[in-house]
Amino acid sequence: MATDIRNTAHAVEAAAAMKLVPGRPRLLALGEPTHGEGTLLDLRNELFRQLVEQEGYQRIAVESDCVMGLAVDDYVTSGTGTLDEVMEHGFSHGWGAFAANRELVRWMRAHNEGRPASEQLRFAGFDGPLEITGAASPRQALAALHGYLAARVEADLLPCTARTLDRLLGADDRWTDSAAMMDPSRSVGRSAGAGELRLLADDLVALLDAQTPHLVAASSQEDWERARLYGRTAIGLLRYHYWMADTSPGRMARLLGVRDSMMAANLLALAERGPVLVNAHNGHLQRSKSTMRMGGLPVEWWSAGAIVSAHLGEEYAFLATALGTIRHQGVDAPPPDTVEGLLYALPEQRCLVDARRLAAALADATPAPRVSPWFGYSPLDPAHLADSEGIVFVKDLAQG
């Protein structure tokens, strides 16, 4: 058994990763089992750099606000703003504070210097404007979409004026009230105004689609793609707010599903424009159904990776990441009868394992699931090893 597992392990590098995936997938996703650890982000940076330089990937997408990420893309492609500004305003979830994310953006800008636009490396956030505590107002996305259309189509084609949108939106703090996450009665998502906004957002997106030939000619493919992003975001946010106001038992599953659906739509739109490298939590990228317990009850939904995989088939590839120890978080050496325990016995500090060969080697002795003492780390599910192409294993995660 040990020999079989050892034979599946390779160095964590682009050449080894590409041997595990079919061809050059349009979406090559690298997951992480916990957020904010510098070692994992540094490893991502090095692997993505190799994949860009050796395999020609030209887009990097991370689990961050898709609208905020436009500022990062502007910086890495044209130098708009400063590095400090884009790290502060171009990332959600506090990701801009991490040194490895700053280094990624700095490297992307340096890589693009002097290159023609067609050869430049692009950045994208693919999460919605969502935080654990709630969701953003749809104002920014709706106003940007309306403004793009109003400048380029006849006024009588628009379903409403900007003033109407502003009146229906009201104050932004109505939408961003963090109490609404736990108290549906505090949400405005099912108010009459919100319902009207959902219809108007749908009409604006329909107009954007119907006027595609004219709009691309009158602006640019790039501007039209951004308008599509604003449209997806506006509709997704209004849908998310609608379900925040729900009081049924399925409320949380709906919210989680809406978020991952927004992620999937953004990834599929990016994939239309060329191969993409993706980084997010394993739970957002896995092919199997996502599950968690909330309030003592199980919640299930399909992740962005599962949705994208259903659309793209073999053009979606997923490398999960697993860890041995995170001692600064109380996660000590894994039990030897778990997948992580078996990998921990290998001599390498980090390695890339062929997930499907590993699953086959363990077919007659299914490992026990690992239980993490820290809620912030999600162990591998031994029942779904073969759902990824590879597993990046890091033996010991140092603090810092």
PDB file of N, CA and C in Angstrom, residues 262-343:
ATOM      1  N   MET A 262     -23.488  32.131  -8.714  1.00  0.00           N
ATOM      2  CA  MET A 262     -22.874  33.374  -9.195  1.00  0.00           C
ATOM      3  C   MET A 262     -21.401  33.137  -9.533  1.00  0.00           C
ATOM      4  N   MET A 263     -20.709  32.399  -8.674  1.00  0.00           N
ATOM      5  CA  MET A 263     -19.312  32.064  -8.952  1.00  0.00           C
ATOM      6  C   MET A 263     -19.187  31.289 -10.266  1.00  0.00           C
ATOM      7  N   ALA A 264     -20.044  30.294 -10.432  1.00  0.00           N
ATOM      8  CA  ALA A 264     -19.980  29.459 -11.638  1.00  0.00           C
ATOM      9  C   ALA A 264     -20.233  30.279 -12.892  1.00  0.00           C
ATOM     10  N   ALA A 265     -21.211  31.174 -12.848  1.00  0.00           N
ATOM     11  CA  ALA A 265     -21.513  31.999 -14.019  1.00  0.00           C
ATOM     12  C   ALA A 265     -20.318  32.874 -14.381  1.00  0.00           C
ATOM     13  N   ASN A 266     -19.651  33.416 -13.380  1.00  0.00           N
ATOM     14  CA  ASN A 266     -18.466  34.234 -13.656  1.00  0.00           C
ATOM     15  C   ASN A 266     -17.334  33.396 -14.238  1.00  0.00           C
ATOM     16  N   LEU A 267     -17.134  32.198 -13.723  1.00  0.00           N
ATOM     17  CA  LEU A 267     -16.078  31.331 -14.251  1.00  0.00           C
ATOM     18  C   LEU A 267     -16.362  30.913 -15.680  1.00  0.00           C
ATOM     19  N   LEU A 268     -17.602  30.580 -15.970  1.00  0.00           N
ATOM     20  CA  LEU A 268     -17.946  30.177 -17.332  1.00  0.00           C
ATOM     21  C   LEU A 268     -17.767  31.332 -18.306  1.00  0.00           C
ATOM     22  N   ALA A 269     -18.087  32.550 -17.860  1.00  0.00           N
ATOM     23  CA  ALA A 269     -17.880  33.717 -18.724  1.00  0.00           C
ATOM     24  C   ALA A 269     -16.393  33.934 -18.978  1.00  0.00           C
ATOM     25  N   LEU A 270     -15.561  33.752 -17.965  1.00  0.00           N
ATOM     26  CA  LEU A 270     -14.116  33.875 -18.149  1.00  0.00           C
ATOM     27  C   LEU A 270     -13.592  32.800 -19.104  1.00  0.00           C
ATOM     28  N   ALA A 271     -14.104  31.587 -18.960  1.00  0.00           N
ATOM     29  CA  ALA A 271     -13.644  30.479 -19.793  1.00  0.00           C
ATOM     30  C   ALA A 271     -13.973  30.694 -21.268  1.00  0.00           C
ATOM     31  N   GLU A 272     -15.023  31.473 -21.551  1.00  0.00           N
ATOM     32  CA  GLU A 272     -15.356  31.780 -22.943  1.00  0.00           C
ATOM     33  C   GLU A 272     -14.227  32.545 -23.632  1.00  0.00           C
ATOM     34  N   ARG A 273     -13.400  33.225 -22.819  1.00  0.00           N
ATOM     35  CA  ARG A 273     -12.392  34.125 -23.385  1.00  0.00           C
ATOM     36  C   ARG A 273     -10.990  33.531 -23.395  1.00  0.00           C
ATOM     37  N   GLY A 274     -10.857  32.306 -22.873  1.00  0.00           N
ATOM     38  CA  GLY A 274      -9.557  31.652 -22.903  1.00  0.00           C
ATOM     39  C   GLY A 274      -9.293  30.885 -21.628  1.00  0.00           C
ATOM     40  N   PRO A 275      -8.220  30.105 -21.583  1.00  0.00           N
ATOM     41  CA  PRO A 275      -7.928  29.272 -20.416  1.00  0.00           C
ATOM     42  C   PRO A 275      -7.696  30.102 -19.153  1.00  0.00           C
ATOM     43  N   VAL A 276      -8.193  29.596 -18.034  1.00  0.00           N
ATOM     44  CA  VAL A 276      -8.179  30.335 -16.768  1.00  0.00           C
ATOM     45  C   VAL A 276      -7.602  29.460 -15.660  1.00  0.00           C
ATOM     46  N   LEU A 277      -6.757  30.065 -14.825  1.00  0.00           N
ATOM     47  CA  LEU A 277      -6.301  29.454 -13.584  1.00  0.00           C
ATOM     48  C   LEU A 277      -7.161  29.996 -12.459  1.00  0.00           C
ATOM     49  N   VAL A 278      -7.649  29.112 -11.601  1.00  0.00           N
ATOM     50  CA  VAL A 278      -8.622  29.490 -10.570  1.00  0.00           C
ATOM     51  C   VAL A 278      -8.093  29.084  -9.197  1.00  0.00           C
ATOM     52  N   ASN A 279      -8.290  29.959  -8.205  1.00  0.00           N
ATOM     53  CA  ASN A 279      -7.917  29.632  -6.834  1.00  0.00           C
ATOM     54  C   ASN A 279      -9.055  29.997  -5.895  1.00  0.00           C
ATOM     55  N   ALA A 280      -9.472  29.025  -5.082  1.00  0.00           N
ATOM     56  CA  ALA A 280     -10.544  29.246  -4.115  1.00  0.00           C
ATOM     57  C   ALA A 280     -10.518  28.101  -3.113  1.00  0.00           C
ATOM     58  N   HIS A 281     -11.428  28.137  -2.189  1.00  0.00           N
ATOM     59  CA  HIS A 281     -11.549  27.046  -1.223  1.00  0.00           C
ATOM     60  C   HIS A 281     -11.950  25.766  -1.952  1.00  0.00           C
ATOM     61  N   ASN A 282     -11.416  24.631  -1.474  1.00  0.00           N
ATOM     62  CA  ASN A 282     -11.803  23.335  -2.046  1.00  0.00           C
ATOM     63  C   ASN A 282     -13.317  23.203  -2.169  1.00  0.00           C
ATOM     64  N   GLY A 283     -14.030  23.688  -1.146  1.00  0.00           N
ATOM     65  CA  GLY A 283     -15.479  23.516  -1.113  1.00  0.00           C
ATOM     66  C   GLY A 283     -16.202  24.210  -2.250  1.00  0.00           C
ATOM     67  N   HIS A 284     -15.604  25.271  -2.819  1.00  0.00           N
ATOM     68  CA  HIS A 284     -16.218  25.961  -3.951  1.00  0.00           C
ATOM     69  C   HIS A 284     -15.841  25.327  -5.280  1.00  0.00           C
ATOM     70  N   LEU A 285     -14.793  24.506  -5.303  1.00  0.00           N
ATOM     71  CA  LEU A 285     -14.267  23.982  -6.560  1.00  0.00           C
ATOM     72  C   LEU A 285     -14.506  22.493  -6.765  1.00  0.00           C
ATOM     73  N   GLN A 286     -14.918  21.786  -5.727  1.00  0.00           N
ATOM     74  CA  GLN A 286     -15.089  20.337  -5.816  1.00  0.00           C
ATOM     75  C   GLN A 286     -16.235  19.967  -6.745  1.00  0.00           C
ATOM     76  N   ARG A 287     -16.188  18.754  -7.262  1.00  0.00           N
ATOM     77  CA  ARG A 287     -17.242  18.271  -8.150  1.00  0.00           C
ATOM     78  C   ARG A 287     -18.409  17.647  -7.389  1.00  0.00           C
ATOM     79  N   SER A 288     -18.175  17.199  -6.185  1.00  0.00           N
ATOM     80  CA  SER A 288     -19.238  16.561  -5.405  1.00  0.00           C
ATOM     81  C   SER A 288     -20.115  17.608  -4.734  1.00  0.00           C
ATOM     82  N   LYS A 289     -21.257  17.189  -4.254  1.00  0.00           N
ATOM     83  CA  LYS A 289     -22.190  18.095  -3.597  1.00  0.00           C
ATOM     84  C   LYS A 289     -21.592  18.602  -2.297  1.00  0.00           C
ATOM     85  N   SER A 290     -21.785  19.883  -2.024  1.00  0.00           N
ATOM     86  CA  SER A 290     -21.268  20.474  -0.797  1.00  0.00           C
ATOM     87  C   SER A 290     -22.263  20.252   0.333  1.00  0.00           C
ATOM     88  N   THR A 291     -21.735  20.003   1.520  1.00  0.00           N
ATOM     89  CA  THR A 291     -22.593  19.787   2.689  1.00  0.00           C
ATOM     90  C   THR A 291     -21.982  20.473   3.899  1.00  0.00           C
ATOM     91  N   MET A 292     -22.822  20.914   4.798  1.00  0.00           N
ATOM     92  CA  MET A 292     -22.382  21.432   6.085  1.00  0.00           C
ATOM     93  C   MET A 292     -23.554  21.376   7.044  1.00  0.00           C
ATOM     94  N   ARG A 293     -23.280  21.543   8.317  1.00  0.00           N
ATOM     95  CA  ARG A 293     -24.339  21.567   9.317  1.00  0.00           C
ATOM     96  C   ARG A 293     -24.464  22.977   9.856  1.00  0.00           C
ATOM     97  N   MET A 294     -25.688  23.449   9.906  1.00  0.00           N
ATOM     98  CA  MET A 294     -25.970  24.781  10.442  1.00  0.00           C
ATOM     99  C   MET A 294     -27.153  24.655  11.382  1.00  0.00           C
ATOM    100  N   GLY A 295     -26.961  25.105  12.602  1.00  0.00           N
ATOM    101  CA  GLY A 295     -28.024  24.975  13.585  1.00  0.00           C
ATOM    102  C   GLY A 295     -28.374  23.527  13.864  1.00  0.00           C
ATOM    103  N   GLY A 296     -27.382  22.646  13.693  1.00  0.00           N
ATOM    104  CA  GLY A 296     -27.614  21.231  13.946  1.00  0.00           C
ATOM    105  C   GLY A 296     -28.252  20.489  12.801  1.00  0.00           C
ATOM    106  N   LEU A 297     -28.577  21.183  11.706  1.00  0.00           N
ATOM    107  CA  LEU A 297     -29.255  20.551  10.578  1.00  0.00           C
ATOM    108  C   LEU A 297     -28.323  20.509   9.363  1.00  0.00           C
ATOM    109  N   PRO A 298     -28.415  19.446   8.537  1.00  0.00           N
ATOM    110  CA  PRO A 298     -27.574  19.375   7.332  1.00  0.00           C
ATOM    111  C   PRO A 298     -28.071  20.325   6.248  1.00  0.00           C
ATOM    112  N   VAL A 299     -27.127  20.946   5.545  1.00  0.00           N
ATOM    113  CA  VAL A 299     -27.433  21.833   4.425  1.00  0.00           C
ATOM    114  C   VAL A 299     -26.637  21.327   3.227  1.00  0.00           C
ATOM    115  N   GLU A 300     -27.282  21.205   2.078  1.00  0.00           N
ATOM    116  CA  GLU A 300     -26.616  20.720   0.875  1.00  0.00           C
ATOM    117  C   GLU A 300     -26.847  21.677  -0.288  1.00  0.00           C
ATOM    118  N   TRP A 301     -25.825  21.813  -1.143  1.00  0.00           N
ATOM    119  CA  TRP A 301     -25.955  22.622  -2.346  1.00  0.00           C
ATOM    120  C   TRP A 301     -24.836  22.220  -3.309  1.00  0.00           C
ATOM    121  N   TRP A 302     -24.974  22.611  -4.565  1.00  0.00           N
ATOM    122  CA  TRP A 302     -23.954  22.311  -5.562  1.00  0.00           C
ATOM    123  C   TRP A 302     -22.953  23.456  -5.628  1.00  0.00           C
ATOM    124  N   SER A 303     -21.673  23.105  -5.587  1.00  0.00           N
ATOM    125  CA  SER A 303     -20.611  24.105  -5.616  1.00  0.00           C
ATOM    126  C   SER A 303     -20.424  24.664  -7.019  1.00  0.00           C
ATOM    127  N   ALA A 304     -19.671  25.757  -7.089  1.00  0.00           N
ATOM    128  CA  ALA A 304     -19.339  26.342  -8.398  1.00  0.00           C
ATOM    129  C   ALA A 304     -18.589  25.335  -9.265  1.00  0.00           C
ATOM    130  N   GLY A 305     -17.668  24.587  -8.653  1.00  0.00           N
ATOM    131  CA  GLY A 305     -16.918  23.590  -9.424  1.00  0.00           C
ATOM    132  C   GLY A 305     -17.811  22.516  -9.998  1.00  0.00           C
ATOM    133  N   ALA A 306     -18.781  22.063  -9.216  1.00  0.00           N
ATOM    134  CA  ALA A 306     -19.698  21.042  -9.712  1.00  0.00           C
ATOM    135  C   ALA A 306     -20.514  21.564 -10.890  1.00  0.00           C
ATOM    136  N   ILE A 307     -20.956  22.812 -10.795  1.00  0.00           N
ATOM    137  CA  ILE A 307     -21.756  23.404 -11.872  1.00  0.00           C
ATOM    138  C   ILE A 307     -20.900  23.578 -13.131  1.00  0.00           C
ATOM    139  N   VAL A 308     -19.698  24.131 -12.948  1.00  0.00           N
ATOM    140  CA  VAL A 308     -18.808  24.354 -14.093  1.00  0.00           C
ATOM    141  C   VAL A 308     -18.421  23.030 -14.733  1.00  0.00           C
ATOM    142  N   SER A 309     -18.140  22.022 -13.919  1.00  0.00           N
ATOM    143  CA  SER A 309     -17.767  20.709 -14.453  1.00  0.00           C
ATOM    144  C   SER A 309     -18.891  20.117 -15.289  1.00  0.00           C
ATOM    145  N   ALA A 310     -20.137  20.330 -14.848  1.00  0.00           N
ATOM    146  CA  ALA A 310     -21.282  19.816 -15.613  1.00  0.00           C
ATOM    147  C   ALA A 310     -21.366  20.485 -16.983  1.00  0.00           C
ATOM    148  N   HIS A 311     -20.944  21.743 -17.064  1.00  0.00           N
ATOM    149  CA  HIS A 311     -20.960  22.461 -18.338  1.00  0.00           C
ATOM    150  C   HIS A 311     -19.762  22.119 -19.218  1.00  0.00           C
ATOM    151  N   LEU A 312     -18.589  22.050 -18.629  1.00  0.00           N
ATOM    152  CA  LEU A 312     -17.353  21.950 -19.403  1.00  0.00           C
ATOM    153  C   LEU A 312     -16.804  20.537 -19.545  1.00  0.00           C
ATOM    154  N   GLY A 313     -17.257  19.610 -18.715  1.00  0.00           N
ATOM    155  CA  GLY A 313     -16.741  18.254 -18.794  1.00  0.00           C
ATOM    156  C   GLY A 313     -15.245  18.210 -18.541  1.00  0.00           C
ATOM    157  N   GLU A 314     -14.496  17.580 -19.453  1.00  0.00           N
ATOM    158  CA  GLU A 314     -13.062  17.426 -19.268  1.00  0.00           C
ATOM    159  C   GLU A 314     -12.288  18.727 -19.419  1.00  0.00           C
ATOM    160  N   GLU A 315     -12.955  19.792 -19.816  1.00  0.00           N
ATOM    161  CA  GLU A 315     -12.270  21.081 -19.898  1.00  0.00           C
ATOM    162  C   GLU A 315     -12.234  21.787 -18.545  1.00  0.00           C
ATOM    163  N   TYR A 316     -12.751  21.131 -17.519  1.00  0.00           N
ATOM    164  CA  TYR A 316     -12.588  21.602 -16.142  1.00  0.00           C
ATOM    165  C   TYR A 316     -11.724  20.599 -15.400  1.00  0.00           C
ATOM    166  N   ALA A 317     -10.686  21.074 -14.728  1.00  0.00           N
ATOM    167  CA  ALA A 317      -9.809  20.209 -13.940  1.00  0.00           C
ATOM    168  C   ALA A 317      -9.619  20.822 -12.562  1.00  0.00           C
ATOM    169  N   PHE A 318      -9.544  19.961 -11.555  1.00  0.00           N
ATOM    170  CA  PHE A 318      -9.501  20.415 -10.163  1.00  0.00           C
ATOM    171  C   PHE A 318      -8.389  19.718  -9.411  1.00  0.00           C
ATOM    172  N   LEU A 319      -7.508  20.519  -8.826  1.00  0.00           N
ATOM    173  CA  LEU A 319      -6.481  20.033  -7.912  1.00  0.00           C
ATOM    174  C   LEU A 319      -6.864  20.477  -6.506  1.00  0.00           C
ATOM    175  N   ALA A 320      -7.185  19.530  -5.639  1.00  0.00           N
ATOM    176  CA  ALA A 320      -7.505  19.849  -4.252  1.00  0.00           C
ATOM    177  C   ALA A 320      -6.207  19.980  -3.465  1.00  0.00           C
ATOM    178  N   THR A 321      -6.252  20.704  -2.359  1.00  0.00           N
ATOM    179  CA  THR A 321      -5.098  20.780  -1.463  1.00  0.00           C
ATOM    180  C   THR A 321      -5.487  20.207  -0.111  1.00  0.00           C
ATOM    181  N   ALA A 322      -4.572  19.431   0.469  1.00  0.00           N
ATOM    182  CA  ALA A 322      -4.772  18.850   1.802  1.00  0.00           C
ATOM    183  C   ALA A 322      -3.532  19.123   2.645  1.00  0.00           C
ATOM    184  N   LEU A 323      -3.715  19.089   3.953  1.00  0.00           N
ATOM    185  CA  LEU A 323      -2.641  19.432   4.877  1.00  0.00           C
ATOM    186  C   LEU A 323      -2.424  18.339   5.907  1.00  0.00           C
ATOM    187  N   GLY A 324      -1.180  18.246   6.376  1.00  0.00           N
ATOM    188  CA  GLY A 324      -0.880  17.360   7.497  1.00  0.00           C
ATOM    189  C   GLY A 324      -1.164  18.050   8.810  1.00  0.00           C
ATOM    190  N   THR A 325      -0.365  19.070   9.139  1.00  0.00           N
ATOM    191  CA  THR A 325      -0.559  19.776  10.409  1.00  0.00           C
ATOM    192  C   THR A 325      -0.711  21.273  10.187  1.00  0.00           C
ATOM    193  N   ILE A 326      -1.480  21.887  11.063  1.00  0.00           N
ATOM    194  CA  ILE A 326      -1.537  23.349  11.208  1.00  0.00           C
ATOM    195  C   ILE A 326      -1.423  23.575  12.718  1.00  0.00           C
ATOM    196  N   ARG A 327      -0.249  23.404  13.245  1.00  0.00           N
ATOM    197  CA  ARG A 327      -0.088  23.352  14.704  1.00  0.00           C
ATOM    198  C   ARG A 327      -0.484  24.658  15.377  1.00  0.00           C
ATOM    199  N   HIS A 328      -0.313  25.783  14.697  1.00  0.00           N
ATOM    200  CA  HIS A 328      -0.704  27.059  15.309  1.00  0.00           C
ATOM    201  C   HIS A 328      -2.218  27.214  15.403  1.00  0.00           C
ATOM    202  N   GLN A 329      -2.963  26.284  14.801  1.00  0.00           N
ATOM    203  CA  GLN A 329      -4.417  26.263  14.932  1.00  0.00           C
ATOM    204  C   GLN A 329      -4.888  25.001  15.658  1.00  0.00           C
ATOM    205  N   GLY A 330      -3.962  24.276  16.253  1.00  0.00           N
ATOM    206  CA  GLY A 330      -4.339  23.087  17.020  1.00  0.00           C
ATOM    207  C   GLY A 330      -4.577  21.843  16.187  1.00  0.00           C
ATOM    208  N   VAL A 331      -4.167  21.859  14.918  1.00  0.00           N
ATOM    209  CA  VAL A 331      -4.340  20.695  14.050  1.00  0.00           C
ATOM    210  C   VAL A 331      -3.014  19.933  14.028  1.00  0.00           C
ATOM    211  N   ASP A 332      -2.955  18.837  14.759  1.00  0.00           N
ATOM    212  CA  ASP A 332      -1.727  18.056  14.867  1.00  0.00           C
ATOM    213  C   ASP A 332      -1.695  16.952  13.806  1.00  0.00           C
ATOM    214  N   ALA A 333      -0.679  16.097  13.882  1.00  0.00           N
ATOM    215  CA  ALA A 333      -0.490  15.053  12.879  1.00  0.00           C
ATOM    216  C   ALA A 333      -1.760  14.224  12.691  1.00  0.00           C
ATOM    217  N   PRO A 334      -2.124  13.939  11.458  1.00  0.00           N
ATOM    218  CA  PRO A 334      -3.378  13.222  11.189  1.00  0.00           C
ATOM    219  C   PRO A 334      -3.285  11.754  11.600  1.00  0.00           C
ATOM    220  N   PRO A 335      -4.407  11.163  11.986  1.00  0.00           N
ATOM    221  CA  PRO A 335      -4.411   9.727  12.290  1.00  0.00           C
ATOM    222  C   PRO A 335      -3.934   8.926  11.079  1.00  0.00           C
ATOM    223  N   PRO A 336      -3.170   7.870  11.304  1.00  0.00           N
ATOM    224  CA  PRO A 336      -2.587   7.121  10.178  1.00  0.00           C
ATOM    225  C   PRO A 336      -3.602   6.427   9.289  1.00  0.00           C
ATOM    226  N   ASP A 337      -4.848   6.229   9.767  1.00  0.00           N
ATOM    227  CA  ASP A 337      -5.836   5.539   8.938  1.00  0.00           C
ATOM    228  C   ASP A 337      -6.668   6.495   8.087  1.00  0.00           C
ATOM    229  N   THR A 338      -6.280   7.785   8.055  1.00  0.00           N
ATOM    230  CA  THR A 338      -6.947   8.754   7.185  1.00  0.00           C
ATOM    231  C   THR A 338      -6.118   8.966   5.921  1.00  0.00           C
ATOM    232  N   VAL A 339      -6.712   9.567   4.897  1.00  0.00           N
ATOM    233  CA  VAL A 339      -5.954   9.881   3.684  1.00  0.00           C
ATOM    234  C   VAL A 339      -4.781  10.789   4.027  1.00  0.00           C
ATOM    235  N   GLU A 340      -5.058  11.829   4.826  1.00  0.00           N
ATOM    236  CA  GLU A 340      -3.976  12.730   5.208  1.00  0.00           C
ATOM    237  C   GLU A 340      -2.892  11.994   5.991  1.00  0.00           C
ATOM    238  N   GLY A 341      -3.286  11.035   6.822  1.00  0.00           N
ATOM    239  CA  GLY A 341      -2.303  10.261   7.576  1.00  0.00           C
ATOM    240  C   GLY A 341      -1.415   9.432   6.675  1.00  0.00           C
ATOM    241  N   LEU A 342      -1.994   8.826   5.644  1.00  0.00           N
ATOM    242  CA  LEU A 342      -1.210   8.039   4.688  1.00  0.00           C
ATOM    243  C   LEU A 342      -0.239   8.929   3.909  1.00  0.00           C
ATOM    244  N   LEU A 343      -0.707  10.109   3.523  1.00  0.00           N
ATOM    245  CA  LEU A 343       0.164  11.028   2.800  1.00  0.00           C
ATOM    246  C   LEU A 343       1.227  11.622   3.719  1.00  0.00           C
TER     247      LEU A 343
END
